[in-house]
Amino acid sequence: MKVKNIVSNVYKDITSHWKHPAQGNFVSYKELINLALGGMGNQLTMQLVWQMGLSAGNTLLGSTIGIRPIHLQYMLTAQTILNVLFFFIRAHIVDNTRTKWGRFRPYIAFAGIPLAVLSVIFVFLPFQTMSYNEKFICVFVFAISISMIQPLFTDTYSELQTVITPNSEERAKVLSINSIIYSFAPTLTGLFIPILSNLTGGYTNINTYRYVLAPVSLIGLVLNFFTAFGCKERVVTSSTYVQKVGIIEGALMILKNKHWWIRQIASLIGFLESATGVFFSWIYIYSVQDMTAYGILNTVMGTASGIAMAITPFLLKKLGNKKLLIYHNLLNVVFCFILIFTFKSPTIMFIIMYMNNLVNALGLVYNQVMHSEVKDYQQYICGYRMDFVFGLAGMITMPITLLSGYVIPYVYESFGLTTNYDILYDPNVRNSLFLVLCILAIIGAVLNLIPFCFYSMSKEKHQNIIRVLRYRALFDDFESGDFNADVIKNGVEAVRSGLELKNSPVPDLKTMKENMKSLKGEDKEKARKEYLKAKAFAAEQAEVGIFMEELNKFDTPQWQHKLESARKLIAKDISALAFMDESIIVQARNMPKHNKTERTLRKYYIKQAKAIVKSGNLIKKNYPDGIVKPDMDKLNEAYALPDNTKAENKFKNAQIKTIEGEFDLYYKTIAPYAAAQKLVHSYENKDRVMEWAESHYDEACEIIREREEQESMKSSKKKSIAGRRNK
């Protein structure tokens, strides 16, 4: 009966909100399906492209075409270095894309076409008549070309999912449902491609890539259009100009993020963890030699990800990110150890690898959660929201990544695996190689585990960081004169809940736990729920100091020093910055540094002095006749220009780009002065902001309620009209 009710409710929900979203939401089920179909297209288009990845274990490039593993690693090194240049080119292209379809959807629609065409042309090249050097050049040229285009196709789809709705709860729901639907694409290809490869000679035969994988990639191009033209980008924008952070400047800020460094170091020293990833395919290609069984088992293997995605939210709630990650890595060590004794038996090996894949698939969810937490922490420590530049910051570890990438190819070649992969048919060679790879994977799993012992971003700490960000948003809107109902409601509730946590008595968990022992039945269950609730409250209360530190920061001597320095700076005319020389940097460096507070202030003043000198040089260069602030009215007029035609859209974008460029230059030039102004205004407004927010709280709640009611009425009206038309 319960199942029947659940099915009935789900059916009613889908049919009621097929074209129009539910109250408080932005995405209809039709749009969600369009997103998922495009995701399937993305996966299908990439099926052949992924086969061209420059890795030592690549079957197409290594076994079929005959490129040595170490030479593939040479190509990967060059590709990685060139990707630094490609990163800036792509960033410039995407950041300057303004169309009526948004920033990302044009690339989802069309960037897959050159990828599919290049990969199809590649597999139809006459490799059998080429010399080794000719093969090497072809592989390198096509791989580099594809690596330049690929992120424009794959990354834009990922970014679209982050802007499809401004509602964070709805976004989580959309991502969850979408991932389950579009995962059918790799599930189906994992089943049928190996089976069909029996007709074309298997994965070591070029015909498999020409006549099985190539058509699949071309089919995917059609499905991409469902997302490109059936979804929307819903970016919340402000009427006032937002100062931008340069790519290099943002990357340098990220380098101060300790949680980011922990994740980077873990990936650097844990690269060996995936050494056993080739076992499953190589066992069935070179040992069992049964592609039908491989296709079926590959499909079964794919169910591990589905199970993991279903249980990860519950595990996260129970354990939290850090504990779940540690348990995940410990289990990896255990499974890799068991593989040492079981990889010779395909059946047992499959069971162990299935369990290992299930555990690894937990990371598909919690890694995204951790990455979001790291980005929120970055905004907390520097005041700017950054997403794209995280990729650039990661390039600082590129030399180590390139060097570590030679380990696995070296191991392969030391076992004689060069251009002749047929030696893997020899069980003695294959088993010896697999044993070494198991040992390397264990080492990698242990090394990957170590850095996360120092990861301190708990769920409760993150909640209080979000509380701080919502509190800061109130200051931005108060100063700009904006009235955003969501910002006011969220900000006021953040402050209220933070003060409640601070002022509430600490729960006596020990006594509550002792009292539960004497209870039975319903009383014990009720007491257990109260205990768990109190435990969660105590955990969040323990981290509320993060918020209270922000709320009361101007009461500390450190911030009073910063405030006094900011007042002295803005007391001067902006043009005076041009006459300050490097002597102020020397003065800052001569400040005392006997204790932590003095060292922190000295570091702050040195940074401020360097910024002032830089600002002075920019004033001389950019404003030799005096600083003039750009006109905000002109920017608002540019935003209000019509864009109904292609010509109008082009003119509007050009106007916005020009005026925003003027603002970028202005704020970049006066950066330390603007920062000082913001600090002083924050202090002067700290009491007025909360008075203003509290006085508008009821109004904001009413606006949100009316908005949700209007959306609901609009949806019901359209549904009623559609019903009358059908009659």
XYZ file of C-alpha atoms in Angstrom:
727
model
C 0.000 0.000 0.000
C 2.872 2.359 0.856
C 4.601 1.573 -2.437
C 1.380 2.262 -4.342
C 0.993 5.637 -2.616
C 4.606 6.568 -3.341
C 4.225 5.690 -7.040
C 0.944 7.619 -7.209
C 2.472 10.707 -5.583
C 5.501 10.607 -7.883
C 3.253 10.313 -10.959
C 1.092 13.247 -9.821
C 4.170 15.359 -9.110
C 5.682 14.702 -12.544
C 2.466 15.280 -14.506
C 1.608 18.414 -12.510
C 5.024 19.985 -12.996
C 6.039 18.584 -16.380
C 6.231 21.976 -18.106
C 6.009 24.308 -15.117
C 8.062 23.899 -11.930
C 6.587 23.441 -8.487
C 6.160 26.353 -6.106
C 9.555 27.767 -5.088
C 11.370 25.849 -7.840
C 12.720 26.927 -11.236
C 13.235 23.709 -13.227
C 10.343 21.722 -14.708
C 10.581 17.980 -15.237
C 10.662 18.552 -18.994
C 13.742 20.745 -18.648
C 15.297 18.181 -16.314
C 14.796 15.458 -18.945
C 16.322 17.738 -21.583
C 19.333 18.203 -19.307
C 19.663 14.446 -18.822
C 19.305 13.667 -22.545
C 22.072 16.155 -23.273
C 24.140 14.468 -20.575
C 23.642 11.150 -22.340
C 24.673 12.826 -25.597
C 27.756 14.224 -23.887
C 28.694 10.747 -22.675
C 28.078 9.124 -26.071
C 29.983 11.789 -28.018
C 32.975 11.277 -25.735
C 33.029 7.468 -26.093
C 35.550 7.553 -28.943
C 37.320 10.696 -27.703
C 38.101 9.023 -24.370
C 39.755 6.148 -26.233
C 42.368 8.668 -27.421
C 43.493 9.676 -23.933
C 47.287 9.824 -23.585
C 47.844 7.209 -20.890
C 50.252 4.302 -20.635
C 47.453 1.710 -20.463
C 45.544 3.005 -23.513
C 44.508 0.004 -25.629
C 43.801 1.923 -28.862
C 47.012 3.974 -28.872
C 49.202 1.319 -27.303
C 48.093 -2.152 -28.338
C 46.193 -1.351 -31.575
C 48.284 1.479 -33.082
C 51.529 0.484 -31.380
C 52.768 3.570 -29.498
C 55.138 2.819 -26.611
C 53.844 3.647 -23.082
C 56.813 5.908 -22.359
C 56.211 7.803 -25.606
C 52.551 8.275 -24.666
C 53.788 9.806 -21.429
C 56.104 12.148 -23.389
C 53.067 13.312 -25.378
C 51.038 13.739 -22.188
C 53.807 15.911 -20.734
C 53.743 18.183 -23.780
C 49.931 18.223 -23.776
C 49.824 19.215 -20.098
C 52.238 22.101 -20.654
C 50.292 23.329 -23.695
C 47.079 23.135 -21.660
C 48.340 26.085 -19.623
C 48.154 28.199 -22.771
C 44.876 26.599 -23.816
C 43.430 27.433 -20.385
C 43.890 31.190 -20.903
C 42.516 31.010 -24.445
C 39.391 29.108 -23.320
C 38.934 31.401 -20.314
C 39.026 34.456 -22.566
C 36.586 32.891 -25.054
C 34.012 31.696 -22.487
C 34.240 34.765 -20.240
C 33.511 37.004 -23.239
C 30.640 34.898 -24.553
C 27.324 36.746 -24.335
C 24.431 35.357 -26.334
C 20.685 35.198 -25.823
C 21.207 31.459 -25.164
C 23.680 32.218 -22.365
C 27.395 31.513 -21.951
C 27.476 27.720 -21.879
C 24.707 26.355 -24.110
C 26.270 27.388 -27.469
C 29.330 25.270 -26.661
C 27.204 22.322 -25.535
C 25.437 22.451 -28.913
C 28.410 22.852 -31.226
C 31.760 22.111 -29.510
C 31.054 18.368 -29.674
C 31.010 18.455 -33.513
C 34.754 19.083 -34.044
C 35.541 16.573 -31.266
C 33.513 13.819 -32.936
C 34.806 14.682 -36.427
C 38.455 14.704 -35.317
C 38.150 11.403 -33.453
C 36.348 9.706 -36.380
C 38.939 10.946 -38.882
C 41.699 9.720 -36.569
C 40.518 6.089 -36.382
C 40.126 5.926 -40.186
C 43.748 6.941 -40.828
C 45.810 4.178 -42.562
C 47.961 3.311 -39.555
C 48.815 -0.109 -41.014
C 50.877 1.559 -43.758
C 52.551 4.184 -41.537
C 56.022 4.138 -40.045
C 56.367 4.456 -36.266
C 57.343 8.140 -36.516
C 54.320 8.877 -38.702
C 52.031 7.166 -36.191
C 53.662 9.142 -33.368
C 53.087 12.478 -35.140
C 49.436 11.659 -35.996
C 48.619 10.609 -32.439
C 50.282 13.712 -30.999
C 48.626 16.201 -33.389
C 45.121 14.772 -32.951
C 45.476 14.406 -29.156
C 46.622 18.029 -28.767
C 43.815 19.308 -31.020
C 41.209 17.402 -29.039
C 42.584 18.502 -25.642
C 42.244 22.135 -26.730
C 38.546 21.754 -27.602
C 37.307 19.123 -25.128
C 36.811 21.360 -22.032
C 34.636 23.714 -24.099
C 32.277 20.760 -24.509
C 32.497 18.800 -21.247
C 33.147 21.615 -18.744
C 30.371 23.850 -20.091
C 27.854 21.056 -19.498
C 29.088 20.768 -15.894
C 28.901 24.543 -15.431
C 25.359 24.695 -16.843
C 24.202 22.422 -14.025
C 25.423 24.985 -11.480
C 23.368 27.838 -12.996
C 20.223 25.975 -14.056
C 18.595 27.111 -10.800
C 19.555 29.603 -8.060
C 17.817 27.390 -5.480
C 20.521 25.282 -3.766
C 18.118 22.575 -2.559
C 16.579 22.241 -6.016
C 20.047 22.139 -7.559
C 20.968 19.132 -5.415
C 17.785 17.371 -6.523
C 18.438 18.196 -10.192
C 22.035 16.940 -10.021
C 20.990 13.718 -8.302
C 18.198 12.832 -10.751
C 20.232 13.966 -13.746
C 23.242 11.802 -12.852
C 21.037 8.725 -12.459
C 19.355 9.246 -15.870
C 22.385 10.135 -17.995
C 24.390 7.273 -16.447
C 22.248 4.969 -18.618
C 24.442 6.004 -21.564
C 27.719 4.529 -20.223
C 25.753 1.560 -18.869
C 24.393 0.713 -22.322
C 27.707 1.308 -24.086
C 29.465 -0.766 -21.448
C 27.159 -3.669 -22.303
C 26.823 -3.513 -26.094
C 30.172 -2.148 -27.268
C 32.179 -5.132 -25.922
C 29.611 -7.565 -27.379
C 29.656 -5.846 -30.793
C 33.458 -5.774 -30.686
C 33.352 -9.575 -31.099
C 32.239 -8.906 -34.684
C 35.099 -6.517 -35.399
C 38.032 -8.296 -33.772
C 37.917 -6.970 -30.198
C 39.476 -3.898 -28.596
C 42.886 -4.576 -30.140
C 41.435 -4.256 -33.669
C 41.079 -0.791 -35.244
C 37.756 -1.829 -36.842
C 36.090 -1.825 -33.406
C 36.816 1.899 -33.103
C 35.811 2.600 -36.721
C 32.541 0.705 -36.956
C 31.324 0.437 -33.335
C 32.558 3.457 -31.370
C 32.533 6.046 -34.188
C 28.751 5.712 -34.870
C 28.050 5.950 -31.128
C 29.908 9.290 -30.945
C 27.958 10.669 -33.900
C 24.615 9.639 -32.329
C 25.566 11.581 -29.209
C 25.796 14.842 -31.177
C 22.034 14.817 -31.760
C 21.174 14.343 -28.088
C 23.313 17.334 -27.060
C 20.790 19.680 -28.681
C 18.148 18.721 -26.077
C 20.227 20.446 -23.394
C 21.436 23.275 -25.636
C 17.924 24.362 -26.649
C 15.750 22.818 -23.919
C 17.408 24.275 -20.806
C 17.991 27.750 -19.377
C 20.801 29.495 -17.546
C 19.462 31.256 -14.468
C 22.233 33.489 -13.161
C 21.309 35.897 -10.379
C 22.828 39.283 -11.290
C 22.997 42.590 -9.457
C 22.073 45.995 -10.831
C 25.395 47.339 -9.561
C 28.823 46.541 -10.957
C 30.728 43.766 -9.205
C 34.496 44.172 -9.020
C 36.200 41.278 -10.805
C 39.294 39.367 -9.736
C 42.002 38.691 -12.316
C 42.812 35.082 -13.160
C 46.398 35.314 -11.862
C 45.357 37.292 -8.769
C 42.625 34.768 -8.006
C 44.996 31.826 -8.436
C 47.445 33.397 -5.965
C 44.606 33.791 -3.446
C 43.709 30.111 -3.805
C 47.290 29.129 -2.940
C 46.569 30.370 0.605
C 43.672 27.928 1.015
C 44.870 25.134 3.337
C 41.959 22.814 2.518
C 42.688 23.172 -1.197
C 46.315 22.266 -0.548
C 45.326 19.140 1.374
C 43.276 17.906 -1.582
C 46.079 18.780 -4.006
C 48.745 17.007 -1.967
C 46.542 13.923 -1.591
C 46.101 13.685 -5.360
C 49.829 14.223 -5.931
C 51.107 11.500 -3.624
C 48.191 9.113 -4.164
C 48.510 8.825 -7.957
C 49.455 5.121 -7.695
C 46.064 4.266 -6.185
C 44.541 3.724 -9.637
C 47.295 1.346 -10.792
C 44.900 -1.626 -10.744
C 42.364 0.126 -12.982
C 43.498 -1.861 -16.040
C 42.937 -5.268 -14.430
C 39.311 -5.774 -15.423
C 39.676 -4.981 -19.138
C 43.086 -6.627 -19.554
C 41.968 -9.868 -17.877
C 39.082 -10.238 -20.339
C 41.053 -9.041 -23.388
C 44.229 -11.056 -22.833
C 43.250 -13.896 -20.462
C 39.558 -14.855 -20.657
C 39.239 -13.444 -24.210
C 35.436 -13.379 -24.017
C 34.038 -9.985 -25.018
C 30.414 -11.056 -24.503
C 31.120 -11.950 -20.875
C 33.105 -8.720 -20.567
C 30.157 -6.675 -21.854
C 27.714 -8.306 -19.427
C 30.058 -8.008 -16.445
C 30.923 -4.434 -17.450
C 27.212 -3.603 -17.203
C 27.000 -5.280 -13.809
C 30.095 -3.346 -12.743
C 28.285 -0.134 -13.679
C 25.590 -0.796 -11.078
C 28.185 -0.141 -8.362
C 28.056 3.582 -9.159
C 24.253 3.639 -8.918
C 24.293 1.962 -5.514
C 27.027 4.320 -4.322
C 25.111 7.442 -5.432
C 22.024 6.170 -3.606
C 23.749 5.486 -0.275
C 26.302 8.318 -0.187
C 23.853 10.992 1.131
C 22.982 8.713 4.074
C 26.654 7.950 4.753
C 27.524 11.640 4.602
C 24.798 12.431 7.103
C 25.978 9.640 9.377
C 29.761 10.029 9.088
C 30.531 13.380 7.500
C 32.991 14.041 4.678
C 36.234 13.366 6.503
C 35.257 10.063 8.100
C 33.674 8.784 4.891
C 36.821 9.626 2.933
C 39.068 7.910 5.502
C 36.905 4.756 5.536
C 36.899 4.824 1.723
C 40.702 4.884 1.555
C 41.106 2.225 4.247
C 38.801 -0.087 2.287
C 40.825 0.635 -0.856
C 43.929 -0.606 0.931
C 42.078 -3.765 2.018
C 40.675 -4.518 -1.457
C 44.033 -3.910 -3.174
C 45.661 -6.271 -0.661
C 43.065 -8.981 -1.365
C 43.627 -8.545 -5.121
C 47.223 -9.720 -4.657
C 45.877 -13.181 -3.881
C 42.804 -13.226 -6.139
C 43.546 -11.542 -9.505
C 44.429 -14.912 -11.064
C 40.789 -15.965 -10.622
C 38.588 -13.790 -12.914
C 35.400 -14.467 -10.925
C 36.837 -13.622 -7.509
C 38.741 -10.702 -9.013
C 35.488 -9.340 -10.447
C 33.746 -9.532 -7.050
C 36.613 -7.704 -5.311
C 36.825 -5.068 -8.036
C 33.055 -4.586 -7.938
C 33.233 -3.877 -4.197
C 36.230 -1.616 -4.743
C 34.431 0.278 -7.527
C 31.397 0.701 -5.281
C 33.573 2.232 -2.577
C 35.424 4.437 -5.088
C 32.099 5.631 -6.548
C 31.258 7.196 -3.178
C 33.761 9.858 -4.174
C 31.589 10.890 -7.131
C 29.270 12.556 -4.638
C 31.366 13.469 -1.611
C 34.239 14.851 -3.711
C 31.831 17.354 -5.271
C 30.581 18.251 -1.790
C 34.161 18.716 -0.544
C 35.075 20.795 -3.592
C 32.086 23.072 -2.932
C 33.150 23.423 0.709
C 36.672 24.373 -0.357
C 35.267 27.059 -2.694
C 33.018 28.409 0.076
C 36.043 28.520 2.398
C 37.950 30.413 -0.297
C 35.187 33.027 -0.453
C 35.253 33.194 3.355
C 38.995 33.945 3.588
C 39.387 36.317 0.608
C 35.929 37.832 0.070
C 35.623 36.798 -3.585
C 33.700 33.938 -5.182
C 35.993 32.019 -7.535
C 35.271 28.921 -9.595
C 37.108 28.810 -12.903
C 40.526 29.874 -11.556
C 40.798 26.772 -9.360
C 41.959 24.975 -12.494
C 44.755 27.486 -13.024
C 45.869 27.297 -9.386
C 46.152 23.524 -9.737
C 48.771 23.993 -12.447
C 51.338 24.923 -9.782
C 51.722 21.213 -9.065
C 52.050 20.373 -12.766
C 55.813 19.560 -12.657
C 55.279 16.969 -9.922
C 52.270 15.536 -11.751
C 54.299 15.224 -14.949
C 57.185 13.474 -13.210
C 54.938 11.061 -11.289
C 53.178 10.206 -14.547
C 56.307 8.379 -15.727
C 56.171 5.772 -12.947
C 53.484 3.495 -14.437
C 54.858 3.678 -18.029
C 58.302 2.794 -16.646
C 56.841 -0.222 -14.849
C 55.058 -1.338 -18.043
C 58.178 -1.087 -20.145
C 60.320 -2.817 -17.527
C 58.092 -5.866 -18.096
C 58.598 -5.645 -21.849
C 55.313 -3.880 -22.601
C 56.380 -1.516 -25.402
C 54.797 -1.694 -28.864
C 53.862 -5.348 -28.505
C 51.000 -5.783 -26.050
C 50.688 -9.434 -27.123
C 53.057 -10.363 -24.305
C 50.063 -9.893 -21.983
C 48.714 -13.145 -23.398
C 51.584 -14.802 -21.470
C 50.200 -15.501 -17.945
C 53.663 -15.347 -16.376
C 54.307 -11.815 -17.656
C 50.734 -10.687 -16.954
C 50.659 -12.070 -13.395
C 54.060 -10.604 -12.499
C 52.990 -7.181 -13.785
C 49.650 -7.341 -11.949
C 51.381 -8.236 -8.674
C 53.599 -5.143 -8.910
C 50.585 -2.956 -9.785
C 48.703 -4.257 -6.722
C 51.599 -3.298 -4.461
C 51.830 0.160 -6.062
C 48.063 0.678 -5.611
C 48.337 -0.165 -1.899
C 51.161 2.369 -1.513
C 49.079 4.981 -3.370
C 45.987 4.376 -1.211
C 48.006 4.731 2.012
C 49.726 7.926 0.800
C 46.404 9.419 -0.329
C 44.968 8.808 3.132
C 47.668 10.673 5.090
C 46.895 14.321 4.099
C 43.211 13.975 4.916
C 44.063 13.263 8.548
C 44.706 17.037 8.663
C 41.476 18.030 6.862
C 39.435 20.026 9.383
C 36.430 21.186 7.349
C 33.556 19.565 9.217
C 29.895 19.892 8.269
C 29.343 22.175 11.252
C 32.305 24.411 10.394
C 30.999 24.748 6.845
C 27.533 25.680 8.129
C 29.037 28.535 10.127
C 31.107 29.686 7.154
C 27.878 29.910 5.135
C 26.390 31.855 8.047
C 29.284 34.341 7.777
C 28.856 34.713 4.002
C 25.138 35.440 4.391
C 25.907 38.038 7.053
C 28.457 39.727 4.769
C 25.946 39.802 1.910
C 23.783 42.131 4.010
C 26.594 44.711 4.062
C 27.014 44.570 0.280
C 23.305 45.159 -0.353
C 23.041 47.865 2.309
C 25.930 49.827 0.792
C 24.802 49.400 -2.818
C 21.182 50.253 -1.972
C 19.868 46.972 -3.384
C 16.830 45.290 -1.860
C 17.093 41.530 -2.315
C 14.450 39.694 -0.321
C 16.412 36.426 -0.280
C 19.589 38.124 0.966
C 17.719 39.900 3.772
C 15.777 36.823 4.874
C 18.814 34.523 4.796
C 21.094 37.087 6.426
C 18.759 37.889 9.327
C 18.057 34.212 9.979
C 21.808 33.481 9.866
C 22.496 36.074 12.573
C 19.540 34.972 14.702
C 20.499 31.299 14.575
C 24.156 32.115 15.259
C 23.295 34.138 18.357
C 20.936 31.381 19.491
C 23.742 28.847 19.242
C 26.100 31.113 21.152
C 23.674 31.974 23.950
C 22.114 28.539 24.454
C 23.387 26.288 27.253
C 25.693 23.449 26.192
C 23.699 20.170 26.173
C 24.726 17.665 28.858
C 25.229 14.759 26.469
C 26.829 12.512 29.067
C 23.822 12.731 31.394
C 21.381 12.234 28.514
C 23.259 9.108 27.430
C 23.274 7.721 30.958
C 19.537 8.344 31.374
C 18.781 6.369 28.186
C 20.147 3.177 29.740
C 17.279 2.941 32.232
C 14.555 3.507 29.630
C 12.759 0.975 27.440
C 10.477 0.874 24.427
C 9.028 4.107 23.100
C 10.532 6.160 25.932
C 14.022 4.975 25.017
C 13.464 5.698 21.314
C 12.178 9.181 22.142
C 15.175 9.821 24.408
C 17.534 8.544 21.696
C 16.114 10.994 19.140
C 16.445 13.857 21.619
C 20.035 12.809 22.321
C 20.935 12.755 18.625
C 19.312 16.171 18.152
C 21.235 17.560 21.120
C 24.455 16.008 19.848
C 24.032 17.683 16.440
C 23.244 21.004 18.168
C 26.353 20.696 20.362
C 28.537 19.938 17.328
C 27.339 23.057 15.508
C 27.561 25.109 18.699
C 31.223 24.106 19.027
C 31.975 25.783 15.689
C 29.836 28.921 16.125
C 32.989 30.770 17.141
C 33.683 31.213 13.406
C 30.548 33.304 13.075
C 30.992 35.146 16.376
C 34.533 36.089 15.365
C 33.105 37.736 12.233
C 30.294 39.400 14.161
C 32.638 40.896 16.794
C 35.851 41.284 14.780
C 36.061 45.063 15.255
C 36.322 44.532 19.025
C 39.773 42.918 18.654
C 43.048 44.921 18.735
C 44.124 43.359 15.416
C 41.096 44.662 13.508
C 41.273 48.015 15.287
C 44.806 48.412 13.911
C 43.579 47.537 10.412
C 40.693 49.985 10.777
C 42.985 52.810 11.846
C 45.300 52.133 8.898
C 42.325 52.160 6.497
C 41.082 55.477 7.901
C 44.482 57.095 7.354
C 44.557 55.871 3.771
C 41.105 57.117 2.724
C 41.657 60.434 4.502
C 43.937 61.251 1.562
C 42.819 61.927 -1.988
C 43.001 58.891 -4.279
C 45.500 60.708 -6.494
C 47.895 60.873 -3.511
C 48.580 57.151 -4.000
C 50.623 58.062 -7.075
C 53.164 59.904 -4.893
C 53.865 57.064 -2.437
C 57.135 55.213 -2.973
C 58.631 51.936 -1.793
C 59.742 53.461 1.508
C 56.346 52.484 2.947
C 57.180 48.834 2.200
C 60.468 49.213 4.112
C 58.589 50.744 7.049
C 56.144 47.836 7.100
C 58.984 45.298 7.033
C 60.606 47.024 10.034
C 57.509 46.482 12.189
C 57.932 44.223 15.262
C 57.259 40.486 14.938
C 57.719 39.105 18.460
C 54.332 37.363 18.756
C 51.589 35.981 16.526
C 49.518 39.200 16.581
C 52.509 41.344 15.629
C 53.514 38.950 12.860
C 49.958 38.933 11.467
C 49.760 42.738 11.465
C 53.234 43.073 9.933
C 52.234 40.712 7.120
C 49.023 42.711 6.572
C 50.851 46.071 6.408
C 53.506 44.730 4.016
C 50.780 43.429 1.712
C 48.915 46.766 1.912
C 52.098 48.772 1.243
C 52.929 46.702 -1.849
C 49.359 47.184 -3.102
C 49.610 50.959 -2.578
C 52.885 51.201 -4.532
C 51.394 49.099 -7.330
C 48.276 51.292 -7.331
C 50.419 54.432 -7.606
C 52.193 53.068 -10.670
C 48.856 52.170 -12.271
C 47.507 55.677 -11.633
C 50.502 57.201 -13.410
C 50.073 54.808 -16.311
C 46.272 54.703 -16.736
C 45.162 58.115 -15.444
C 47.951 60.654 -16.146
C 45.408 63.508 -16.191
C 43.646 62.439 -12.980
C 41.381 59.596 -11.886
C 37.815 59.644 -13.192
C 35.317 57.032 -12.022
C 33.219 55.487 -14.834
C 29.550 56.436 -14.977
C 27.275 53.751 -13.501
C 24.290 55.183 -15.391
C 25.992 54.311 -18.670
C 26.395 50.700 -17.559
C 22.745 50.487 -16.523
C 21.736 51.958 -19.878
C 23.859 49.345 -21.642
C 22.176 46.543 -19.655
C 18.775 47.957 -20.661
C 19.520 47.958 -24.407
C 17.281 45.696 -26.529
C 18.690 42.383 -27.808
C 15.866 41.004 -29.922
C 17.943 40.670 -33.082
C 21.453 39.410 -33.736
C 22.672 42.927 -34.516
C 21.091 44.373 -31.348
C 22.569 41.580 -29.246
C 26.025 42.178 -30.734
C 25.815 45.940 -30.112
C 24.558 45.462 -26.543
C 27.341 43.021 -25.661
C 29.968 45.344 -27.137
C 28.662 48.283 -25.059
C 28.560 46.255 -21.847
C 32.041 44.874 -22.473
C 33.482 48.349 -23.078
C 31.961 49.944 -19.974
C 32.736 46.941 -17.758
C 36.329 47.179 -19.014
C 36.433 50.785 -17.782
C 35.173 49.682 -14.351
C 37.669 46.799 -14.246
C 40.537 49.181 -14.936
C 39.279 51.710 -12.372
C 38.883 49.218 -9.511
C 42.135 47.462 -10.362
C 43.927 50.820 -10.203
C 42.476 51.909 -6.841
C 42.304 48.412 -5.281
C 43.906 49.232 -1.850
C 41.886 52.443 -1.563
C 38.626 50.611 -2.371
C 39.477 47.877 0.155
C 40.139 50.489 2.843
C 36.841 52.227 2.065
C 34.969 48.936 2.333
C 36.572 48.158 5.697
C 35.720 51.573 7.177
C 32.167 51.458 5.837
C 31.704 47.953 7.292
C 32.658 49.264 10.708
C 30.494 52.376 10.461
C 27.501 50.418 9.189
C 27.730 47.299 11.397
C 24.879 48.413 13.656
C 22.810 50.132 10.980
C 22.969 47.100 8.670
C 21.239 44.829 11.165
C 18.672 47.503 12.041
C 17.948 47.920 8.318
C 17.766 44.167 7.714
C 15.553 43.488 10.743
C 13.186 46.323 9.761
C 12.766 44.795 6.283
C 12.687 41.145 7.349
C 8.890 40.785 7.412
C 8.625 42.590 4.079
C 11.227 40.251 2.548
C 9.387 37.178 3.822
C 6.142 38.504 2.360
C 7.790 39.159 -1.026
C 9.158 35.619 -1.122
C 5.784 34.176 -0.127
C 3.954 36.208 -2.798
C 6.526 35.215 -5.410
C 6.020 31.543 -4.659
C 2.234 31.953 -4.756
C 2.427 33.751 -8.115
C 4.594 30.991 -9.563
C 2.120 28.432 -8.309
C -0.880 30.336 -9.728
C 0.922 30.840 -13.039
C 1.634 27.130 -13.272
C -1.969 26.206 -12.382
C -3.365 28.705 -14.918
C -1.228 27.330 -17.743
C -2.201 23.794 -16.791
C -5.895 24.760 -16.812
C -5.586 26.392 -20.258
C -3.791 23.329 -21.595
C -6.551 21.119 -20.188
C -9.285 23.151 -21.911
C -7.394 23.009 -25.199
C -7.128 19.233 -24.961
C -10.899 19.023 -24.483
